[in-house]
Short mmCIF file of C-alpha atoms and ligand atoms in Angstrom, two decimals:
data_model
loop_
_atom_site.label_atom_id
_atom_site.label_comp_id
_atom_site.label_asym_id
_atom_site.label_seq_id
_atom_site.Cartn_x
_atom_site.Cartn_y
_atom_site.Cartn_z
CA MET A 27 49.84 76.09 -13.28
CA GLU A 28 51.46 76.86 -16.75
CA ASN A 29 49.88 74.06 -18.39
CA ARG A 30 46.25 74.57 -17.08
CA ARG A 31 43.52 74.99 -19.31
CA VAL A 32 42.29 78.43 -19.33
CA ARG A 33 38.96 78.32 -17.57
CA LEU A 34 37.03 81.33 -16.17
CA ARG A 35 33.82 81.41 -14.58
CA PHE A 36 31.45 84.28 -13.84
CA ALA A 37 29.81 83.55 -10.57
CA PRO A 38 27.04 85.97 -9.84
CA SER A 39 24.83 85.61 -6.92
CA PRO A 40 20.93 86.06 -8.02
CA THR A 41 20.36 88.71 -5.50
CA GLY A 42 18.92 91.13 -8.04
CA GLY A 43 19.32 92.27 -11.44
CA LEU A 44 22.77 92.27 -12.81
CA HIS A 45 24.45 95.68 -13.07
CA MET A 46 26.97 96.95 -15.32
CA GLY A 47 29.71 96.25 -12.91
CA GLY A 48 28.83 92.71 -12.93
CA VAL A 49 28.68 92.67 -16.78
CA ARG A 50 31.98 94.10 -16.83
CA THR A 51 33.67 91.13 -14.69
CA ALA A 52 31.66 88.82 -17.02
CA LEU A 53 33.06 90.65 -20.15
CA PHE A 54 36.68 90.67 -18.82
CA SER A 55 36.48 86.87 -18.04
CA TYR A 56 34.76 86.39 -21.50
CA LEU A 57 37.59 88.14 -23.22
CA PHE A 58 40.28 86.33 -21.61
CA ALA A 59 38.90 83.26 -21.83
CA LYS A 60 38.22 83.22 -25.68
CA LYS A 61 41.71 84.71 -26.15
CA HIS A 62 43.11 81.83 -24.75
CA LYS A 63 41.02 79.32 -26.67
CA GLY A 64 39.84 78.49 -22.99
CA ASP A 65 36.30 78.19 -21.53
CA PHE A 66 33.78 80.74 -19.89
CA ILE A 67 31.31 79.23 -17.42
CA LEU A 68 28.20 80.43 -15.63
CA ARG A 69 27.88 79.39 -12.21
CA ILE A 70 25.09 80.60 -9.94
CA GLU A 71 26.02 81.10 -6.43
CA ASP A 72 22.88 81.01 -4.36
CA THR A 73 23.82 79.67 -1.29
CA ASP A 74 22.24 82.70 0.46
CA GLN A 75 18.81 81.54 0.25
CA THR A 76 17.52 84.53 2.17
CA ARG A 77 18.85 86.95 -0.60
CA TYR A 78 17.27 84.86 -3.63
CA VAL A 79 15.38 86.92 -5.92
CA ASN A 80 12.84 85.43 -8.36
CA GLY A 81 13.76 86.14 -12.07
CA ALA A 82 17.39 87.15 -11.32
CA GLU A 83 18.90 84.27 -12.60
CA GLU A 84 16.76 84.23 -15.88
CA TYR A 85 17.83 88.20 -16.00
CA ILE A 86 21.60 87.28 -15.77
CA ILE A 87 21.34 84.67 -18.48
CA ASN A 88 19.33 87.06 -20.74
CA ALA A 89 21.89 89.92 -20.16
CA LEU A 90 24.87 87.78 -21.08
CA LYS A 91 23.01 86.67 -24.25
CA TRP A 92 22.04 90.26 -25.01
CA CYS A 93 25.48 91.47 -24.69
CA GLY A 94 26.76 88.48 -26.92
CA ILE A 95 29.17 87.27 -24.19
CA GLU A 96 27.74 83.58 -23.59
CA PRO A 97 29.08 81.23 -21.57
CA ASN A 98 30.05 77.56 -23.21
CA GLU A 99 29.31 75.94 -20.08
CA GLY A 100 26.87 76.58 -17.16
CA VAL A 101 23.50 77.38 -16.06
CA GLY A 102 21.04 78.19 -18.97
CA PHE A 103 23.97 77.48 -21.41
CA GLY A 104 23.80 73.56 -21.50
CA ASP A 105 25.68 72.72 -18.63
CA GLY A 106 28.76 70.85 -19.04
CA PRO A 107 31.09 68.30 -17.53
CA HIS A 108 30.86 69.81 -13.96
CA ALA A 109 26.88 69.98 -13.80
CA PRO A 110 25.22 71.18 -11.91
CA TYR A 111 26.16 74.72 -11.99
CA ARG A 112 23.97 75.98 -9.29
CA GLN A 113 25.43 75.80 -5.91
CA SER A 114 22.23 75.06 -4.12
CA GLU A 115 22.04 71.69 -6.25
CA ARG A 116 25.64 71.29 -6.11
CA LYS A 117 25.17 70.97 -2.07
CA GLU A 118 23.32 67.84 -2.55
CA LEU A 119 26.65 66.19 -3.86
CA GLY A 120 27.98 66.83 -0.41
CA ILE A 121 31.10 68.41 -1.71
CA TYR A 122 30.92 71.35 0.60
CA ALA A 123 30.57 69.25 3.46
CA LYS A 124 33.20 67.13 2.59
CA TYR A 125 35.70 69.76 2.11
CA ALA A 126 34.67 71.49 5.45
CA GLN A 127 35.20 68.01 7.19
CA LYS A 128 38.82 67.91 5.76
CA LEU A 129 39.54 71.19 7.17
CA ILE A 130 38.17 70.26 10.58
CA ASP A 131 39.82 67.09 10.51
CA SER A 132 43.38 68.92 10.05
CA GLY A 133 42.77 71.30 12.85
CA HIS A 134 42.18 74.14 10.44
CA ALA A 135 38.54 74.64 11.02
CA TYR A 136 36.07 74.42 14.24
CA TYR A 137 32.75 74.38 15.43
CA ALA A 138 31.05 77.38 16.78
CA PHE A 139 28.07 77.16 18.93
CA ASP A 140 27.74 80.84 19.83
CA THR A 141 24.30 82.23 19.18
CA THR A 142 23.84 85.27 17.14
CA GLU A 143 23.08 87.28 20.40
CA GLU A 144 26.31 86.01 21.87
CA VAL A 145 28.40 87.25 18.81
CA ASP A 146 26.62 90.61 18.67
CA GLU A 147 27.71 91.11 22.30
CA MET A 148 30.91 90.13 21.60
CA ARG A 149 31.30 92.56 18.83
CA LYS A 150 29.62 95.33 20.92
CA ARG A 151 31.89 94.78 23.78
CA LEU A 152 35.26 95.08 21.52
CA GLU A 153 33.72 97.97 19.62
CA ALA A 154 33.21 99.73 22.98
CA ALA A 155 36.84 99.02 23.82
CA LYS A 156 37.79 100.23 20.26
CA VAL A 157 39.52 97.08 19.00
CA ALA A 158 38.75 95.47 16.02
CA SER A 159 35.73 93.49 16.62
CA GLN A 160 36.10 90.12 14.84
CA TYR A 161 35.82 86.68 15.68
CA ASN A 162 39.49 85.77 15.48
CA ALA A 163 42.44 83.97 17.24
CA VAL A 164 42.11 86.12 20.24
CA THR A 165 38.37 86.46 20.61
CA ARG A 166 37.63 82.84 19.94
CA GLN A 167 39.05 81.91 22.92
CA THR A 168 36.46 83.77 24.65
CA MET A 169 33.62 82.09 22.81
CA ARG A 170 31.65 78.79 22.69
CA ASN A 171 33.66 76.68 20.25
CA SER A 172 35.53 73.48 19.67
CA THR A 173 38.79 75.35 20.53
CA THR A 174 37.45 76.11 24.05
CA LEU A 175 35.23 73.29 24.93
CA SER A 176 36.20 70.01 25.70
CA GLU A 177 35.40 67.23 23.14
CA ASP A 178 32.88 65.91 25.57
CA GLU A 179 31.09 69.21 25.90
CA VAL A 180 31.32 69.32 21.82
CA LYS A 181 29.73 65.76 21.66
CA LYS A 182 26.82 66.78 23.92
CA LEU A 183 25.99 69.80 22.10
CA MET A 184 25.98 68.22 18.96
CA ASP A 185 23.99 65.27 20.01
CA ALA A 186 21.36 67.65 21.41
CA GLY A 187 21.23 69.29 18.17
CA THR A 188 22.55 72.55 19.22
CA PRO A 189 23.05 74.81 15.94
CA TYR A 190 26.57 75.34 15.21
CA VAL A 191 28.32 76.89 12.50
CA VAL A 192 31.97 75.87 10.90
CA ARG A 193 34.69 78.54 11.19
CA LEU A 194 38.13 78.86 9.46
CA LYS A 195 40.82 78.75 12.42
CA VAL A 196 43.15 81.81 11.25
CA PRO A 197 46.56 82.07 12.72
CA ARG A 198 47.05 84.98 14.95
CA ASN A 199 49.91 86.55 13.57
CA GLU A 200 51.24 85.06 10.16
CA GLU A 201 52.08 86.95 6.88
CA ILE A 202 49.61 86.12 4.03
CA ARG A 203 51.11 86.59 0.64
CA PHE A 204 49.32 86.24 -2.61
CA HIS A 205 49.52 87.43 -6.13
CA ASP A 206 47.00 89.31 -8.20
CA ILE A 207 47.47 89.64 -11.78
CA ILE A 208 45.92 93.33 -11.54
CA ARG A 209 47.61 94.39 -8.23
CA GLY A 210 50.94 92.47 -8.08
CA TRP A 211 51.83 90.93 -4.70
CA VAL A 212 49.71 91.61 -1.57
CA VAL A 213 50.64 91.00 1.73
CA VAL A 214 48.34 90.92 4.62
CA ASN A 215 48.94 89.84 8.28
CA SER A 216 46.49 87.18 9.50
CA ALA A 217 45.90 89.44 12.89
CA GLN A 218 43.57 91.43 10.06
CA VAL A 219 41.72 88.35 9.24
CA ASP A 220 38.59 87.02 10.90
CA ASP A 221 37.59 83.28 11.41
CA LYS A 222 35.12 83.47 8.60
CA VAL A 223 32.20 81.14 8.71
CA LEU A 224 32.44 78.13 6.27
CA LEU A 225 29.37 76.38 6.93
CA LYS A 226 26.24 78.00 8.35
CA SER A 227 24.01 76.32 10.89
CA ASP A 228 21.52 75.34 8.32
CA GLY A 229 24.31 73.29 6.56
CA MET A 230 24.73 75.59 3.73
CA PRO A 231 28.24 76.52 2.77
CA THR A 232 29.07 80.42 2.83
CA TYR A 233 30.34 81.94 -0.34
CA HIS A 234 33.96 81.54 1.04
CA LEU A 235 33.89 78.09 1.20
CA ALA A 236 31.48 77.37 -1.68
CA HIS A 237 33.36 79.07 -4.56
CA ILE A 238 36.63 77.65 -3.52
CA VAL A 239 35.40 74.17 -3.61
CA ASP A 240 33.68 74.84 -6.91
CA ASP A 241 36.69 76.45 -8.54
CA ILE A 242 38.61 73.58 -7.42
CA GLU A 243 36.05 70.90 -8.64
CA MET A 244 35.40 73.08 -11.88
CA GLU A 245 39.28 73.30 -12.72
CA VAL A 246 38.64 76.99 -12.67
CA SER A 247 42.26 78.74 -13.94
CA HIS A 248 41.43 82.60 -13.29
CA ALA A 249 39.01 84.03 -10.82
CA VAL A 250 38.04 87.44 -12.02
CA ARG A 251 35.98 89.65 -9.62
CA GLY A 252 35.29 93.05 -8.13
CA GLU A 253 37.65 94.72 -5.93
CA GLU A 254 35.08 94.44 -3.12
CA TRP A 255 36.29 90.94 -2.66
CA LEU A 256 39.99 91.59 -2.12
CA PRO A 257 39.74 91.86 1.47
CA SER A 258 38.40 88.23 1.64
CA ALA A 259 41.11 87.14 -0.56
CA PRO A 260 43.65 86.19 2.28
CA SER A 261 41.11 83.82 3.94
CA HIS A 262 40.75 82.25 0.71
CA VAL A 263 44.59 81.94 0.27
CA LEU A 264 44.43 80.10 3.85
CA ILE A 265 41.66 77.72 2.87
CA TYR A 266 43.50 76.56 -0.47
CA ARG A 267 46.64 76.06 1.58
CA TYR A 268 44.79 74.20 4.71
CA LEU A 269 43.31 71.85 2.10
CA GLY A 270 46.62 71.24 0.46
CA MET A 271 45.63 72.60 -2.79
CA GLU A 272 47.47 75.74 -3.24
CA ASP A 273 48.47 74.37 -6.84
CA LYS A 274 44.70 74.30 -7.54
CA MET A 275 44.12 77.90 -6.70
CA PRO A 276 42.92 80.06 -9.53
CA LEU A 277 45.11 83.16 -10.48
CA LEU A 278 43.24 86.10 -9.05
CA ALA A 279 42.26 89.43 -10.85
CA HIS A 280 40.41 91.93 -8.87
CA LEU A 281 38.97 94.44 -10.87
CA PRO A 282 38.89 98.26 -10.04
CA LEU A 283 35.80 100.07 -8.85
CA ILE A 284 33.44 101.77 -11.26
CA LEU A 285 33.23 105.29 -9.92
CA LYS A 286 30.57 108.03 -10.38
CA PRO A 287 31.16 110.44 -13.01
CA ASP A 288 32.39 112.92 -10.65
CA GLY A 289 34.82 110.38 -9.54
CA ASN A 290 33.57 110.71 -5.92
CA GLY A 291 32.99 107.15 -4.54
CA LYS A 292 31.41 104.09 -6.15
CA LEU A 293 29.01 104.20 -8.98
CA SER A 294 25.57 103.43 -7.46
CA LYS A 295 22.84 101.57 -9.25
CA ARG A 296 20.56 104.45 -8.53
CA ASP A 297 22.96 106.85 -10.52
CA LYS A 298 20.90 109.93 -11.81
CA SER A 299 23.19 110.63 -14.69
CA GLY A 300 20.01 109.47 -17.23
CA ILE A 301 22.21 106.54 -18.40
CA PRO A 302 21.09 103.04 -17.45
CA MET A 303 23.15 101.20 -14.82
CA PHE A 304 21.59 97.93 -15.98
CA PRO A 305 22.01 96.31 -19.13
CA LEU A 306 18.24 95.52 -19.45
CA ASP A 307 15.18 96.78 -17.77
CA TRP A 308 15.02 95.43 -14.16
CA TYR A 309 12.12 95.37 -11.82
CA ASP A 310 13.15 94.67 -8.06
CA GLU A 311 10.02 92.98 -6.94
CA ARG A 312 11.22 93.20 -3.18
CA THR A 313 11.63 97.12 -3.31
CA GLY A 314 9.25 97.80 -6.11
CA GLU A 315 12.02 99.80 -7.71
CA LYS A 316 12.41 99.97 -11.59
CA TYR A 317 15.66 100.37 -13.51
CA ALA A 318 16.16 101.28 -16.81
CA GLY A 319 18.11 98.94 -19.27
CA TYR A 320 20.62 99.94 -22.11
CA ARG A 321 18.68 97.78 -24.17
CA GLU A 322 15.49 99.33 -23.95
CA THR A 323 17.06 102.68 -23.72
CA GLY A 324 18.04 102.06 -27.33
CA PHE A 325 21.77 101.26 -26.90
CA PHE A 326 23.37 98.76 -29.20
CA PRO A 327 24.99 95.69 -27.37
CA GLU A 328 28.07 96.35 -29.26
CA ALA A 329 28.24 99.99 -27.94
CA PHE A 330 27.62 99.07 -24.41
CA ILE A 331 30.15 96.33 -24.43
CA ASN A 332 32.82 98.54 -26.19
CA MET A 333 31.98 101.19 -23.54
CA LEU A 334 32.51 98.86 -20.73
CA SER A 335 35.70 97.62 -21.97
CA MET A 336 37.04 100.89 -21.49
CA LEU A 337 36.25 101.08 -17.73
CA GLY A 338 39.39 100.06 -16.30
CA TRP A 339 41.14 98.64 -19.31
CA ASN A 340 42.96 100.46 -22.16
CA PRO A 341 44.53 99.05 -25.22
CA GLY A 342 47.69 101.12 -25.02
CA THR A 343 46.64 103.06 -28.43
CA THR A 344 44.27 105.69 -28.85
CA GLN A 345 42.00 103.39 -30.52
CA GLU A 346 38.67 103.38 -28.80
CA ILE A 347 36.21 101.45 -31.04
CA PHE A 348 36.40 97.87 -30.85
CA SER A 349 34.20 94.90 -31.81
CA LEU A 350 33.94 92.11 -29.61
CA ASP A 351 36.38 90.14 -31.72
CA GLU A 352 38.99 92.84 -31.81
CA LEU A 353 38.62 93.12 -27.88
CA VAL A 354 39.35 89.40 -27.60
CA GLU A 355 42.41 89.99 -29.60
CA ALA A 356 43.68 93.00 -27.75
CA PHE A 357 42.59 92.35 -24.07
CA SER A 358 44.97 91.45 -21.53
CA PHE A 359 45.04 91.74 -17.65
CA GLU A 360 48.27 93.68 -17.72
CA ARG A 361 46.47 96.53 -19.12
CA VAL A 362 43.55 96.78 -16.54
CA ASN A 363 44.22 99.58 -14.06
CA LYS A 364 44.15 99.13 -10.19
CA SER A 365 42.64 102.47 -9.69
CA GLY A 366 39.21 103.17 -9.94
CA ALA A 367 37.46 104.02 -13.43
CA LYS A 368 35.15 106.80 -13.68
CA PHE A 369 31.99 106.14 -15.63
CA ASP A 370 31.42 108.79 -18.29
CA PRO A 371 27.74 109.28 -19.38
CA GLU A 372 28.33 111.32 -22.29
CA LYS A 373 31.25 109.09 -23.61
CA THR A 374 28.79 106.40 -23.08
CA LYS A 375 26.22 108.08 -25.58
CA TRP A 376 29.04 108.82 -27.79
CA PHE A 377 29.90 105.09 -28.19
CA ASN A 378 26.37 104.51 -29.05
CA GLN A 379 26.58 107.21 -31.67
CA GLN A 380 29.70 105.87 -33.51
CA TYR A 381 27.93 102.23 -33.56
CA LEU A 382 24.80 104.07 -35.05
CA ARG A 383 26.76 105.88 -37.66
CA LYS A 384 28.33 102.45 -38.62
CA LYS A 385 24.78 100.80 -39.49
CA THR A 386 23.72 100.89 -42.73
CA ASP A 387 20.37 102.70 -43.64
CA ALA A 388 18.76 99.63 -44.28
CA GLU A 389 19.75 98.32 -40.58
CA LEU A 390 18.52 101.44 -39.03
CA ALA A 391 15.19 101.46 -41.22
CA VAL A 392 14.61 97.92 -39.58
CA LEU A 393 14.94 99.47 -36.07
CA PHE A 394 12.84 102.62 -37.11
CA THR A 395 9.86 100.88 -38.77
CA PRO A 396 8.38 99.53 -35.45
CA ILE A 397 8.79 103.06 -33.93
CA LEU A 398 6.89 104.58 -37.17
CA LYS A 399 4.21 101.92 -36.57
CA GLU A 400 3.68 102.98 -33.02
CA HIS A 401 2.85 106.23 -34.61
CA ASN A 402 0.31 104.74 -37.05
CA ILE A 403 2.79 105.44 -40.07
CA THR A 404 3.38 103.22 -42.82
CA ALA A 405 5.95 104.31 -45.36
CA ASP A 406 7.81 103.22 -48.26
CA PRO A 407 10.76 101.37 -47.02
CA ALA A 408 13.10 103.12 -49.50
CA PHE A 409 11.72 106.51 -48.16
CA VAL A 410 12.20 105.24 -44.45
CA GLU A 411 15.96 104.38 -45.33
CA ASN A 412 16.60 107.82 -47.00
CA VAL A 413 15.24 109.41 -43.63
CA CYS A 414 17.59 107.36 -41.67
CA HIS A 415 20.53 108.45 -43.93
CA LEU A 416 19.62 111.91 -43.36
CA VAL A 417 19.09 111.81 -39.47
CA LYS A 418 21.46 109.47 -38.29
CA GLU A 419 24.43 111.82 -38.39
CA LYS A 420 23.11 113.95 -35.37
CA ALA A 421 21.38 111.00 -33.43
CA HIS A 422 22.68 109.03 -30.80
CA PHE A 423 19.90 106.55 -30.67
CA VAL A 424 17.20 105.33 -33.30
CA SER A 425 14.67 106.35 -30.68
CA GLU A 426 15.59 109.98 -31.52
CA PHE A 427 14.75 109.60 -35.08
CA TRP A 428 11.06 110.33 -34.41
CA LYS A 429 11.54 113.30 -32.36
CA ASP A 430 14.02 114.66 -34.91
CA ALA A 431 12.43 113.69 -38.00
CA SER A 432 8.55 113.07 -37.62
CA TYR A 433 8.07 115.79 -40.24
CA PHE A 434 9.27 113.48 -43.01
CA PHE A 435 6.17 111.63 -42.18
CA ILE A 436 3.59 114.35 -41.20
CA ALA A 437 3.35 117.89 -42.60
CA PRO A 438 3.88 120.48 -39.80
CA THR A 439 0.67 122.11 -38.56
CA ALA A 440 3.12 124.55 -36.12
CA TYR A 441 5.92 126.67 -37.10
CA ASP A 442 8.71 127.37 -34.54
CA PRO A 443 7.30 130.95 -33.18
CA GLU A 444 10.91 132.10 -32.61
CA VAL A 445 11.69 131.90 -36.33
CA ILE A 446 8.53 133.09 -37.42
CA LYS A 447 8.99 136.38 -35.11
CA LYS A 448 12.31 137.09 -36.52
CA ARG A 449 12.17 136.24 -40.15
CA TRP A 450 8.55 136.42 -41.28
CA ASN A 451 7.70 139.67 -42.92
CA GLU A 452 6.34 140.76 -46.35
CA GLN A 453 9.45 140.52 -48.13
CA SER A 454 10.38 136.73 -47.09
CA ALA A 455 6.98 135.90 -47.44
CA GLY A 456 7.17 137.03 -51.09
CA PHE A 457 10.32 135.03 -51.30
CA ILE A 458 8.68 131.96 -50.19
CA LYS A 459 6.14 132.47 -52.53
CA ALA A 460 8.51 133.03 -55.42
CA VAL A 461 10.63 129.87 -54.75
CA THR A 462 7.30 128.18 -54.74
CA GLU A 463 6.37 129.01 -58.38
CA ALA A 464 10.11 128.56 -59.17
CA TYR A 465 9.83 124.97 -57.99
CA LYS A 466 6.70 124.20 -59.80
CA ASN A 467 8.64 124.79 -63.08
CA LEU A 468 11.47 122.21 -62.18
CA GLY A 469 11.57 119.13 -64.04
CA THR A 470 13.94 117.07 -61.96
CA PHE A 471 14.05 117.91 -58.16
CA THR A 472 17.59 117.22 -56.82
CA ALA A 473 19.38 118.77 -53.84
CA ALA A 474 21.56 120.62 -56.39
CA GLU A 475 18.92 121.84 -58.62
CA THR A 476 16.58 122.98 -55.60
CA GLU A 477 19.41 124.76 -54.13
CA ALA A 478 20.49 126.59 -57.23
CA THR A 479 17.12 127.56 -57.77
CA PHE A 480 16.44 128.90 -54.10
CA LYS A 481 19.70 130.95 -54.47
CA ALA A 482 18.73 132.38 -57.82
CA THR A 483 15.12 133.30 -56.62
CA ALA A 484 16.77 134.99 -53.43
CA GLU A 485 19.14 136.87 -55.67
CA ALA A 486 16.35 138.02 -58.08
CA GLN A 487 14.41 139.33 -55.09
CA GLY A 488 17.48 141.06 -53.86
CA ILE A 489 17.27 139.05 -50.42
CA GLY A 490 20.32 137.59 -48.60
CA ALA A 491 19.77 133.50 -49.10
CA GLY A 492 21.16 133.40 -45.51
CA GLN A 493 18.34 135.37 -44.43
CA VAL A 494 15.54 133.32 -45.60
CA MET A 495 17.35 129.89 -45.09
CA GLN A 496 16.02 128.95 -41.92
CA LEU A 497 12.73 130.04 -42.43
CA PHE A 498 12.41 128.12 -45.54
CA ARG A 499 13.38 125.16 -43.48
CA VAL A 500 10.46 125.92 -40.91
CA CYS A 501 7.99 126.19 -43.61
CA LEU A 502 8.87 122.83 -44.46
CA SER A 503 9.47 121.07 -41.20
CA GLY A 504 8.10 123.36 -38.62
CA VAL A 505 11.44 123.51 -36.79
CA GLY A 506 14.45 125.41 -37.10
CA GLY A 507 17.07 122.72 -37.06
CA GLY A 508 17.59 119.41 -38.90
CA PRO A 509 19.49 117.57 -41.64
CA MET A 510 21.16 119.00 -44.77
CA LEU A 511 18.50 121.29 -45.89
CA PHE A 512 18.21 120.61 -49.66
CA GLU A 513 18.90 116.68 -49.01
CA MET A 514 15.79 117.21 -47.19
CA VAL A 515 14.05 118.93 -49.91
CA GLU A 516 14.92 116.50 -52.44
CA LEU A 517 13.60 113.58 -50.23
CA LEU A 518 10.55 115.10 -49.56
CA GLY A 519 9.76 115.52 -53.12
CA LYS A 520 8.38 118.08 -55.46
CA ASP A 521 4.84 117.86 -54.90
CA GLU A 522 5.13 117.45 -50.99
CA VAL A 523 7.65 120.59 -50.83
CA ILE A 524 5.17 122.80 -53.02
CA ALA A 525 2.31 121.68 -50.80
CA ARG A 526 3.84 122.26 -47.68
CA LEU A 527 5.17 125.80 -49.07
CA GLU A 528 1.93 126.91 -49.93
CA LYS A 529 0.19 125.78 -46.88
CA ALA A 530 2.94 127.59 -44.87
CA VAL A 531 2.16 130.83 -46.74
CA ASP A 532 -1.41 130.47 -45.93
CA SER A 533 -1.23 129.57 -42.21
CA ILE A 534 1.62 131.94 -41.01
CA LYS A 535 0.35 135.24 -40.14
N1 LIG B 616 28.95 85.39 -5.98
C1 LIG B 616 30.04 86.30 -5.70
C2 LIG B 616 29.38 87.73 -6.38
O1 LIG B 616 28.27 87.67 -6.44
C3 LIG B 616 31.27 85.85 -6.86
C4 LIG B 616 32.52 86.48 -6.29
C5 LIG B 616 33.49 85.59 -7.23
O2 LIG B 616 33.68 85.80 -8.36
O3 LIG B 616 34.29 84.82 -6.39
O4 LIG B 616 30.10 88.77 -6.63
#
């Protein structure tokens, strides 16, 4: 195991849009693979055809691309030495049946002919008796399978084409021990483990068999997945053992759950915190439900990834902002917690804000310009950059720029009535007129000069600058809050400022 090449796979089932928990699994796998100069593989686990959802596979590929955590091998990423990487296609290679046969031949798996109704009835009977309702070492003795039927009977049923499944023969009372990199040693008694179906009646392997065969064949070194898979790990350990391939078993890492913001239970994809649960917009064509994506909501992929990295992992320092390269450098499974990680919507926005502030004005202008176009605004690129410079401090998203700063492009037609009611009177109106006149005489129109003139005029009028500051802002922008006032004045420019002040004096009654 020590000398194995590091190869991690992300193995989603295309049963819907990939939610952020899935992206975190992919991210941690990616980080570990890159850190150890290994491979990151995308395998599509589509053996359950009844749950197949159109578009899901494409969605997964696009989501990984947007996040910048691209596999170097697998579906959508140029395949590789172990193609195909879709289980439905791998079935055609006959590998799943071959491994199942090996288990049957060594007496560790068996044929079960029970109908769904018969299995249901068994479960009901056991539930009524208040015992674990599992198909296992005890109950299998009451069912129709190759452990209870004679060879002849089995042959007859097979010849008659009776549908059957292949089940794992789990021992009745044996200790199963395995190591998880995050959780340490886990010990389970086989009495808790059911005889999992390995091959379904349509010949398709179940997840349990298929992922093991593929992990072996693809030489996967570490299997990283959500905590919900921990209960089936003992069955998987048995399968490796019975195949005589324990040395091929990947190291296991079961990631902690992502919890609701209040810590009460698992985060749902229908969470109502207002923060998306999916990387990209997702439309579920079966249910007609629409889910907002981080991308479309205006999150930067770097911010999304950084936020996700902190859900369950910590660097052991107070550093919170990590680029993807820094994450690769810092990441280890030893620093992933066992206990659930609370999702924090405010912190998620905070991460985006940090990345927004890191962007240059020019980068932000590129993102803001299409929004301006939507509002039929064409403006001088340098002016747009300057607006971005002023509004970026307070915003979390570029999409907020228009709401916060449309007045840079369109003069106000309404003035915050609260401020007007409180501050507009003969004296303050007189001040606005006076400052307008004073501005007309200014040669250059910088923030410093306009501020000095503003203060001098206030003093000359015997009025406190603080009393007219917000009113002055409202006359210029229509709203009571915004960026640094005189920076805004400088950017609007002399002619525009004078025109807006004159218009305000005429309009406000
Ligand atoms: N197909 C499984 C899933 O959808 C993969 C679990 C695993 O990584 O083994 O989560």
